[in-house]
């Protein structure tokens, strides 16, 4: 049991750290893809994120499924780790383990943002360029959160079985991740609007069309138009879910 715990913990740490590196640095581009001898995945951050979530399922998921199949479960936590506390500004009670999980998740998000700022941002950038890169950073943060959003609501998810988490308790994580994702997306959109306004391209680039949109110093206009289209589609899909989830 303890070996299984150590193995899964090591796998989660490894995949989590490398997912962040793949999303915000050039590690995947220059190290991972050549090692895999694959040119299929495009040289885009979104592809790097979901590539690593594929690795996440293949490695950590195989360990979990094998353990469940042979009847090996994780050791039971001590009473102090499952003691419940009511968090400030929250109407729900959380155990120490749940709080530690949330803290680890938030630390990973902060680490990815700080890493990108340190490695990518340059002091010579103009204000609109800085806001543009802020938009990209928050977009990748949302991409890292999105796959995790649906794990707690999967009743047949092996993670819930392995960690002995009841579906009702897992819903708490789903709600918290969902509102965190909404917050990130709102700030992501606001920073995008700010960048377009500062560059004088808001009216031309706000709609999914190539007419008059000129942000070639950042990306090709065709790619910007496509990304804006994806953003509007995501907003149309998410808006009904957000409205129906309000208290």
PDB file of C-alpha atoms in Angstrom:
ATOM      1  CA  UNK A   1       0.000   0.000   0.000  1.00  0.00           C
ATOM      2  CA  UNK A   2       2.722   2.470   0.912  1.00  0.00           C
ATOM      3  CA  UNK A   3       4.713   1.600  -2.203  1.00  0.00           C
ATOM      4  CA  UNK A   4       1.585   2.250  -4.265  1.00  0.00           C
ATOM      5  CA  UNK A   5       1.124   5.583  -2.510  1.00  0.00           C
ATOM      6  CA  UNK A   6       4.713   6.620  -3.191  1.00  0.00           C
ATOM      7  CA  UNK A   7       4.505   5.498  -6.824  1.00  0.00           C
ATOM      8  CA  UNK A   8       1.289   7.380  -7.562  1.00  0.00           C
ATOM      9  CA  UNK A   9       2.551  10.469  -5.746  1.00  0.00           C
ATOM     10  CA  UNK A  10       5.764  10.434  -7.790  1.00  0.00           C
ATOM     11  CA  UNK A  11       3.817   9.990 -11.018  1.00  0.00           C
ATOM     12  CA  UNK A  12       1.453  12.850 -10.214  1.00  0.00           C
ATOM     13  CA  UNK A  13       4.318  15.175  -9.312  1.00  0.00           C
ATOM     14  CA  UNK A  14       6.271  14.229 -12.445  1.00  0.00           C
ATOM     15  CA  UNK A  15       3.352  14.601 -14.810  1.00  0.00           C
ATOM     16  CA  UNK A  16       2.110  17.776 -13.126  1.00  0.00           C
ATOM     17  CA  UNK A  17       5.471  19.521 -13.299  1.00  0.00           C
ATOM     18  CA  UNK A  18       6.158  18.449 -16.852  1.00  0.00           C
ATOM     19  CA  UNK A  19       2.666  19.410 -17.967  1.00  0.00           C
ATOM     20  CA  UNK A  20       3.364  22.909 -16.690  1.00  0.00           C
ATOM     21  CA  UNK A  21       6.724  22.993 -18.429  1.00  0.00           C
ATOM     22  CA  UNK A  22       5.170  21.770 -21.647  1.00  0.00           C
ATOM     23  CA  UNK A  23       2.514  24.447 -21.487  1.00  0.00           C
ATOM     24  CA  UNK A  24       4.720  27.419 -20.713  1.00  0.00           C
ATOM     25  CA  UNK A  25       8.232  26.599 -21.942  1.00  0.00           C
ATOM     26  CA  UNK A  26       9.955  24.999 -24.917  1.00  0.00           C
ATOM     27  CA  UNK A  27      10.784  21.761 -23.103  1.00  0.00           C
ATOM     28  CA  UNK A  28       8.299  19.682 -25.093  1.00  0.00           C
ATOM     29  CA  UNK A  29       9.291  21.271 -28.386  1.00  0.00           C
ATOM     30  CA  UNK A  30      13.018  20.596 -28.102  1.00  0.00           C
ATOM     31  CA  UNK A  31      13.218  17.567 -25.814  1.00  0.00           C
ATOM     32  CA  UNK A  32      10.052  15.495 -25.622  1.00  0.00           C
ATOM     33  CA  UNK A  33       8.970  15.399 -29.258  1.00  0.00           C
ATOM     34  CA  UNK A  34      12.445  14.462 -30.570  1.00  0.00           C
ATOM     35  CA  UNK A  35      12.660  11.773 -27.887  1.00  0.00           C
ATOM     36  CA  UNK A  36       9.353  10.325 -29.064  1.00  0.00           C
ATOM     37  CA  UNK A  37      10.463  10.729 -32.700  1.00  0.00           C
ATOM     38  CA  UNK A  38       7.081  12.170 -33.528  1.00  0.00           C
ATOM     39  CA  UNK A  39       6.178  15.150 -35.689  1.00  0.00           C
ATOM     40  CA  UNK A  40       2.441  14.618 -35.522  1.00  0.00           C
ATOM     41  CA  UNK A  41       1.706  17.051 -32.731  1.00  0.00           C
ATOM     42  CA  UNK A  42       1.754  20.657 -33.941  1.00  0.00           C
ATOM     43  CA  UNK A  43       4.048  23.194 -32.360  1.00  0.00           C
ATOM     44  CA  UNK A  44       1.310  24.778 -30.268  1.00  0.00           C
ATOM     45  CA  UNK A  45       0.943  25.133 -26.528  1.00  0.00           C
ATOM     46  CA  UNK A  46      -2.561  23.660 -26.524  1.00  0.00           C
ATOM     47  CA  UNK A  47      -1.298  20.515 -28.209  1.00  0.00           C
ATOM     48  CA  UNK A  48       1.518  20.274 -25.683  1.00  0.00           C
ATOM     49  CA  UNK A  49      -0.959  20.508 -22.802  1.00  0.00           C
ATOM     50  CA  UNK A  50      -3.269  17.773 -24.045  1.00  0.00           C
ATOM     51  CA  UNK A  51      -0.351  15.601 -25.135  1.00  0.00           C
ATOM     52  CA  UNK A  52       0.802  15.506 -21.553  1.00  0.00           C
ATOM     53  CA  UNK A  53      -2.648  14.805 -20.220  1.00  0.00           C
ATOM     54  CA  UNK A  54      -2.558  11.780 -22.509  1.00  0.00           C
ATOM     55  CA  UNK A  55       0.665  10.713 -20.805  1.00  0.00           C
ATOM     56  CA  UNK A  56      -1.011  11.470 -17.482  1.00  0.00           C
ATOM     57  CA  UNK A  57      -3.750   8.905 -18.141  1.00  0.00           C
ATOM     58  CA  UNK A  58      -1.482   6.279 -19.654  1.00  0.00           C
ATOM     59  CA  UNK A  59       1.037   6.217 -16.797  1.00  0.00           C
ATOM     60  CA  UNK A  60      -0.830   7.128 -13.624  1.00  0.00           C
ATOM     61  CA  UNK A  61      -4.095   5.607 -14.853  1.00  0.00           C
ATOM     62  CA  UNK A  62      -2.481   2.248 -15.647  1.00  0.00           C
ATOM     63  CA  UNK A  63      -1.029   2.081 -12.140  1.00  0.00           C
ATOM     64  CA  UNK A  64      -4.404   2.854 -10.583  1.00  0.00           C
ATOM     65  CA  UNK A  65      -6.358   0.347 -12.680  1.00  0.00           C
ATOM     66  CA  UNK A  66      -3.812  -2.416 -12.066  1.00  0.00           C
ATOM     67  CA  UNK A  67      -3.919  -1.783  -8.313  1.00  0.00           C
ATOM     68  CA  UNK A  68      -7.707  -1.934  -8.222  1.00  0.00           C
ATOM     69  CA  UNK A  69      -7.716  -5.119 -10.289  1.00  0.00           C
ATOM     70  CA  UNK A  70      -5.473  -6.988  -7.839  1.00  0.00           C
ATOM     71  CA  UNK A  71      -7.199  -5.587  -4.757  1.00  0.00           C
ATOM     72  CA  UNK A  72      -4.497  -3.176  -3.608  1.00  0.00           C
ATOM     73  CA  UNK A  73      -5.848   0.067  -2.207  1.00  0.00           C
ATOM     74  CA  UNK A  74      -4.224   3.099  -0.703  1.00  0.00           C
ATOM     75  CA  UNK A  75      -3.642   3.112   3.070  1.00  0.00           C
ATOM     76  CA  UNK A  76      -6.373   4.739   5.089  1.00  0.00           C
ATOM     77  CA  UNK A  77      -5.592   8.277   6.253  1.00  0.00           C
ATOM     78  CA  UNK A  78      -5.337   9.076   9.923  1.00  0.00           C
ATOM     79  CA  UNK A  79      -8.249  10.627  11.775  1.00  0.00           C
ATOM     80  CA  UNK A  80      -6.519  14.013  11.876  1.00  0.00           C
ATOM     81  CA  UNK A  81      -6.263  14.095   8.072  1.00  0.00           C
ATOM     82  CA  UNK A  82      -9.984  13.509   7.555  1.00  0.00           C
ATOM     83  CA  UNK A  83     -11.130  15.878  10.272  1.00  0.00           C
ATOM     84  CA  UNK A  84     -13.460  18.485   8.787  1.00  0.00           C
ATOM     85  CA  UNK A  85     -13.140  22.238   9.074  1.00  0.00           C
ATOM     86  CA  UNK A  86     -15.410  24.954   7.817  1.00  0.00           C
ATOM     87  CA  UNK A  87     -13.487  27.300   5.564  1.00  0.00           C
ATOM     88  CA  UNK A  88     -14.067  31.064   5.824  1.00  0.00           C
ATOM     89  CA  UNK A  89     -16.570  32.438   3.288  1.00  0.00           C
ATOM     90  CA  UNK A  90     -17.676  28.890   2.557  1.00  0.00           C
ATOM     91  CA  UNK A  91     -20.802  27.067   3.581  1.00  0.00           C
ATOM     92  CA  UNK A  92     -19.153  23.646   3.265  1.00  0.00           C
ATOM     93  CA  UNK A  93     -16.831  21.607   5.429  1.00  0.00           C
ATOM     94  CA  UNK A  94     -13.498  20.395   4.062  1.00  0.00           C
ATOM     95  CA  UNK A  95     -11.138  17.758   5.393  1.00  0.00           C
ATOM     96  CA  UNK A  96      -7.424  18.385   5.835  1.00  0.00           C
ATOM     97  CA  UNK A  97      -6.678  16.144   2.850  1.00  0.00           C
ATOM     98  CA  UNK A  98      -9.108  18.069   0.684  1.00  0.00           C
ATOM     99  CA  UNK A  99      -7.564  21.367   1.740  1.00  0.00           C
ATOM    100  CA  UNK A 100      -4.082  20.023   0.942  1.00  0.00           C
ATOM    101  CA  UNK A 101      -5.293  18.931  -2.495  1.00  0.00           C
ATOM    102  CA  UNK A 102      -6.713  22.373  -3.219  1.00  0.00           C
ATOM    103  CA  UNK A 103      -3.516  24.022  -1.981  1.00  0.00           C
ATOM    104  CA  UNK A 104      -1.397  21.822  -4.257  1.00  0.00           C
ATOM    105  CA  UNK A 105      -3.623  22.635  -7.230  1.00  0.00           C
ATOM    106  CA  UNK A 106      -3.446  26.382  -6.628  1.00  0.00           C
ATOM    107  CA  UNK A 107       0.325  26.196  -6.104  1.00  0.00           C
ATOM    108  CA  UNK A 108       0.660  24.496  -9.496  1.00  0.00           C
ATOM    109  CA  UNK A 109      -1.391  27.228 -11.163  1.00  0.00           C
ATOM    110  CA  UNK A 110       0.676  29.989  -9.574  1.00  0.00           C
ATOM    111  CA  UNK A 111       3.921  28.199 -10.459  1.00  0.00           C
ATOM    112  CA  UNK A 112       2.980  27.888 -14.129  1.00  0.00           C
ATOM    113  CA  UNK A 113       2.089  31.577 -14.394  1.00  0.00           C
ATOM    114  CA  UNK A 114       5.263  32.707 -12.609  1.00  0.00           C
ATOM    115  CA  UNK A 115       7.368  30.379 -14.768  1.00  0.00           C
ATOM    116  CA  UNK A 116       5.974  31.824 -17.970  1.00  0.00           C
ATOM    117  CA  UNK A 117       6.447  35.406 -16.773  1.00  0.00           C
ATOM    118  CA  UNK A 118      10.077  34.746 -15.890  1.00  0.00           C
ATOM    119  CA  UNK A 119      10.910  32.899 -19.115  1.00  0.00           C
ATOM    120  CA  UNK A 120       8.775  34.632 -21.726  1.00  0.00           C
ATOM    121  CA  UNK A 121       8.096  38.233 -20.751  1.00  0.00           C
ATOM    122  CA  UNK A 122      10.569  40.917 -21.841  1.00  0.00           C
ATOM    123  CA  UNK A 123      10.936  44.433 -20.369  1.00  0.00           C
ATOM    124  CA  UNK A 124      11.112  45.951 -23.871  1.00  0.00           C
ATOM    125  CA  UNK A 125       7.561  44.927 -24.773  1.00  0.00           C
ATOM    126  CA  UNK A 126       4.897  47.525 -25.399  1.00  0.00           C
ATOM    127  CA  UNK A 127       1.817  47.634 -23.158  1.00  0.00           C
ATOM    128  CA  UNK A 128      -0.450  45.928 -25.691  1.00  0.00           C
ATOM    129  CA  UNK A 129       2.127  43.160 -26.197  1.00  0.00           C
ATOM    130  CA  UNK A 130       2.311  42.587 -22.430  1.00  0.00           C
ATOM    131  CA  UNK A 131      -1.479  42.281 -22.200  1.00  0.00           C
ATOM    132  CA  UNK A 132      -1.443  39.943 -25.200  1.00  0.00           C
ATOM    133  CA  UNK A 133       0.997  37.621 -23.435  1.00  0.00           C
ATOM    134  CA  UNK A 134      -1.069  37.831 -20.240  1.00  0.00           C
ATOM    135  CA  UNK A 135      -4.016  36.659 -22.326  1.00  0.00           C
ATOM    136  CA  UNK A 136      -2.021  33.695 -23.643  1.00  0.00           C
ATOM    137  CA  UNK A 137      -0.800  32.767 -20.172  1.00  0.00           C
ATOM    138  CA  UNK A 138      -4.295  32.766 -18.676  1.00  0.00           C
ATOM    139  CA  UNK A 139      -5.606  30.828 -21.666  1.00  0.00           C
ATOM    140  CA  UNK A 140      -3.076  28.088 -21.027  1.00  0.00           C
ATOM    141  CA  UNK A 141      -3.935  28.119 -17.335  1.00  0.00           C
ATOM    142  CA  UNK A 142      -7.563  27.517 -18.282  1.00  0.00           C
ATOM    143  CA  UNK A 143      -6.489  24.714 -20.626  1.00  0.00           C
ATOM    144  CA  UNK A 144      -4.682  22.995 -17.751  1.00  0.00           C
ATOM    145  CA  UNK A 145      -7.761  23.262 -15.548  1.00  0.00           C
ATOM    146  CA  UNK A 146     -10.372  22.157 -18.078  1.00  0.00           C
ATOM    147  CA  UNK A 147      -9.451  18.425 -18.260  1.00  0.00           C
ATOM    148  CA  UNK A 148      -9.434  18.228 -14.460  1.00  0.00           C
ATOM    149  CA  UNK A 149     -12.887  19.784 -14.304  1.00  0.00           C
ATOM    150  CA  UNK A 150     -14.674  16.660 -15.511  1.00  0.00           C
ATOM    151  CA  UNK A 151     -12.819  14.084 -13.409  1.00  0.00           C
ATOM    152  CA  UNK A 152     -14.868  14.600 -10.214  1.00  0.00           C
ATOM    153  CA  UNK A 153     -18.184  14.156 -12.041  1.00  0.00           C
ATOM    154  CA  UNK A 154     -17.191  10.870 -13.693  1.00  0.00           C
ATOM    155  CA  UNK A 155     -18.851   8.226 -11.536  1.00  0.00           C
ATOM    156  CA  UNK A 156     -16.735   5.465 -13.063  1.00  0.00           C
ATOM    157  CA  UNK A 157     -13.478   7.398 -12.711  1.00  0.00           C
ATOM    158  CA  UNK A 158     -10.712   5.165 -11.363  1.00  0.00           C
ATOM    159  CA  UNK A 159      -9.303   8.038  -9.308  1.00  0.00           C
ATOM    160  CA  UNK A 160     -12.455   8.206  -7.208  1.00  0.00           C
ATOM    161  CA  UNK A 161     -12.413   4.445  -6.662  1.00  0.00           C
ATOM    162  CA  UNK A 162      -8.728   4.314  -5.809  1.00  0.00           C
ATOM    163  CA  UNK A 163      -8.831   7.213  -3.359  1.00  0.00           C
ATOM    164  CA  UNK A 164     -12.210   6.077  -1.972  1.00  0.00           C
ATOM    165  CA  UNK A 165     -13.847   9.436  -2.646  1.00  0.00           C
ATOM    166  CA  UNK A 166     -17.621   9.392  -2.710  1.00  0.00           C
ATOM    167  CA  UNK A 167     -19.289  11.018  -5.678  1.00  0.00           C
ATOM    168  CA  UNK A 168     -21.096  13.561  -3.500  1.00  0.00           C
ATOM    169  CA  UNK A 169     -17.809  14.792  -2.030  1.00  0.00           C
ATOM    170  CA  UNK A 170     -16.163  14.908  -5.439  1.00  0.00           C
ATOM    171  CA  UNK A 171     -18.835  17.336  -6.623  1.00  0.00           C
ATOM    172  CA  UNK A 172     -17.345  19.924  -4.249  1.00  0.00           C
ATOM    173  CA  UNK A 173     -14.095  19.830  -6.201  1.00  0.00           C
ATOM    174  CA  UNK A 174     -15.988  20.088  -9.462  1.00  0.00           C
ATOM    175  CA  UNK A 175     -17.830  23.216  -8.343  1.00  0.00           C
ATOM    176  CA  UNK A 176     -14.689  24.857  -7.019  1.00  0.00           C
ATOM    177  CA  UNK A 177     -12.703  24.069 -10.173  1.00  0.00           C
ATOM    178  CA  UNK A 178     -15.580  25.339 -12.295  1.00  0.00           C
ATOM    179  CA  UNK A 179     -15.741  28.723 -10.581  1.00  0.00           C
ATOM    180  CA  UNK A 180     -11.963  29.014 -10.638  1.00  0.00           C
ATOM    181  CA  UNK A 181     -12.073  28.323 -14.372  1.00  0.00           C
ATOM    182  CA  UNK A 182     -14.787  30.958 -14.851  1.00  0.00           C
ATOM    183  CA  UNK A 183     -12.633  33.502 -13.008  1.00  0.00           C
ATOM    184  CA  UNK A 184      -9.567  32.698 -15.132  1.00  0.00           C
ATOM    185  CA  UNK A 185     -11.567  32.894 -18.361  1.00  0.00           C
ATOM    186  CA  UNK A 186     -13.134  36.244 -17.422  1.00  0.00           C
ATOM    187  CA  UNK A 187      -9.718  37.757 -16.671  1.00  0.00           C
ATOM    188  CA  UNK A 188      -8.389  36.103 -19.847  1.00  0.00           C
ATOM    189  CA  UNK A 189     -11.083  37.821 -21.918  1.00  0.00           C
ATOM    190  CA  UNK A 190     -10.580  41.163 -20.162  1.00  0.00           C
ATOM    191  CA  UNK A 191      -6.845  41.112 -20.865  1.00  0.00           C
ATOM    192  CA  UNK A 192      -7.540  40.244 -24.509  1.00  0.00           C
ATOM    193  CA  UNK A 193      -9.906  43.204 -24.824  1.00  0.00           C
ATOM    194  CA  UNK A 194      -7.290  45.452 -23.203  1.00  0.00           C
ATOM    195  CA  UNK A 195      -4.601  44.328 -25.636  1.00  0.00           C
ATOM    196  CA  UNK A 196      -6.807  44.905 -28.674  1.00  0.00           C
ATOM    197  CA  UNK A 197      -7.920  48.324 -27.422  1.00  0.00           C
ATOM    198  CA  UNK A 198      -4.345  49.466 -26.738  1.00  0.00           C
ATOM    199  CA  UNK A 199      -3.235  48.305 -30.189  1.00  0.00           C
ATOM    200  CA  UNK A 200      -6.201  49.996 -31.866  1.00  0.00           C
ATOM    201  CA  UNK A 201      -7.444  46.675 -33.241  1.00  0.00           C
ATOM    202  CA  UNK A 202     -10.461  46.050 -31.035  1.00  0.00           C
ATOM    203  CA  UNK A 203     -13.175  46.777 -33.592  1.00  0.00           C
ATOM    204  CA  UNK A 204     -11.368  44.993 -36.431  1.00  0.00           C
ATOM    205  CA  UNK A 205     -10.329  41.888 -34.498  1.00  0.00           C
ATOM    206  CA  UNK A 206     -13.234  41.441 -32.104  1.00  0.00           C
ATOM    207  CA  UNK A 207     -15.227  39.384 -34.585  1.00  0.00           C
ATOM    208  CA  UNK A 208     -14.111  36.179 -36.350  1.00  0.00           C
ATOM    209  CA  UNK A 209     -13.101  37.790 -39.630  1.00  0.00           C
ATOM    210  CA  UNK A 210      -9.831  38.654 -41.325  1.00  0.00           C
ATOM    211  CA  UNK A 211     -11.081  41.997 -42.624  1.00  0.00           C
ATOM    212  CA  UNK A 212      -9.000  44.803 -41.133  1.00  0.00           C
ATOM    213  CA  UNK A 213      -7.455  42.676 -38.370  1.00  0.00           C
ATOM    214  CA  UNK A 214      -3.721  43.357 -38.297  1.00  0.00           C
ATOM    215  CA  UNK A 215      -1.785  41.940 -35.371  1.00  0.00           C
ATOM    216  CA  UNK A 216       0.980  40.441 -37.477  1.00  0.00           C
ATOM    217  CA  UNK A 217       3.641  41.485 -34.982  1.00  0.00           C
ATOM    218  CA  UNK A 218       2.160  38.929 -32.574  1.00  0.00           C
ATOM    219  CA  UNK A 219       0.743  36.167 -34.750  1.00  0.00           C
ATOM    220  CA  UNK A 220      -0.579  35.609 -38.213  1.00  0.00           C
ATOM    221  CA  UNK A 221      -3.917  37.325 -38.702  1.00  0.00           C
ATOM    222  CA  UNK A 222      -5.471  34.024 -39.784  1.00  0.00           C
ATOM    223  CA  UNK A 223      -4.500  32.401 -36.497  1.00  0.00           C
ATOM    224  CA  UNK A 224      -5.781  35.337 -34.442  1.00  0.00           C
ATOM    225  CA  UNK A 225      -9.104  35.176 -36.251  1.00  0.00           C
ATOM    226  CA  UNK A 226      -9.367  31.446 -35.602  1.00  0.00           C
ATOM    227  CA  UNK A 227      -8.529  31.842 -31.915  1.00  0.00           C
ATOM    228  CA  UNK A 228     -11.152  34.572 -31.520  1.00  0.00           C
ATOM    229  CA  UNK A 229     -13.686  32.244 -33.139  1.00  0.00           C
ATOM    230  CA  UNK A 230     -12.815  29.519 -30.636  1.00  0.00           C
ATOM    231  CA  UNK A 231     -13.255  32.030 -27.829  1.00  0.00           C
ATOM    232  CA  UNK A 232     -16.749  33.038 -28.940  1.00  0.00           C
ATOM    233  CA  UNK A 233     -17.761  29.383 -29.342  1.00  0.00           C
ATOM    234  CA  UNK A 234     -16.471  28.599 -25.841  1.00  0.00           C
ATOM    235  CA  UNK A 235     -18.354  31.584 -24.411  1.00  0.00           C
ATOM    236  CA  UNK A 236     -21.614  30.495 -26.036  1.00  0.00           C
ATOM    237  CA  UNK A 237     -21.212  26.975 -24.648  1.00  0.00           C
ATOM    238  CA  UNK A 238     -20.157  28.043 -21.149  1.00  0.00           C
ATOM    239  CA  UNK A 239     -22.628  30.874 -20.592  1.00  0.00           C
ATOM    240  CA  UNK A 240     -25.748  28.666 -20.139  1.00  0.00           C
ATOM    241  CA  UNK A 241     -23.846  26.399 -17.731  1.00  0.00           C
ATOM    242  CA  UNK A 242     -22.669  29.363 -15.667  1.00  0.00           C
ATOM    243  CA  UNK A 243     -26.142  30.919 -15.508  1.00  0.00           C
ATOM    244  CA  UNK A 244     -27.825  27.660 -14.484  1.00  0.00           C
ATOM    245  CA  UNK A 245     -25.167  27.069 -11.799  1.00  0.00           C
ATOM    246  CA  UNK A 246     -25.787  30.328  -9.979  1.00  0.00           C
ATOM    247  CA  UNK A 247     -27.272  29.935  -6.465  1.00  0.00           C
TER     248      UNK A 247
END
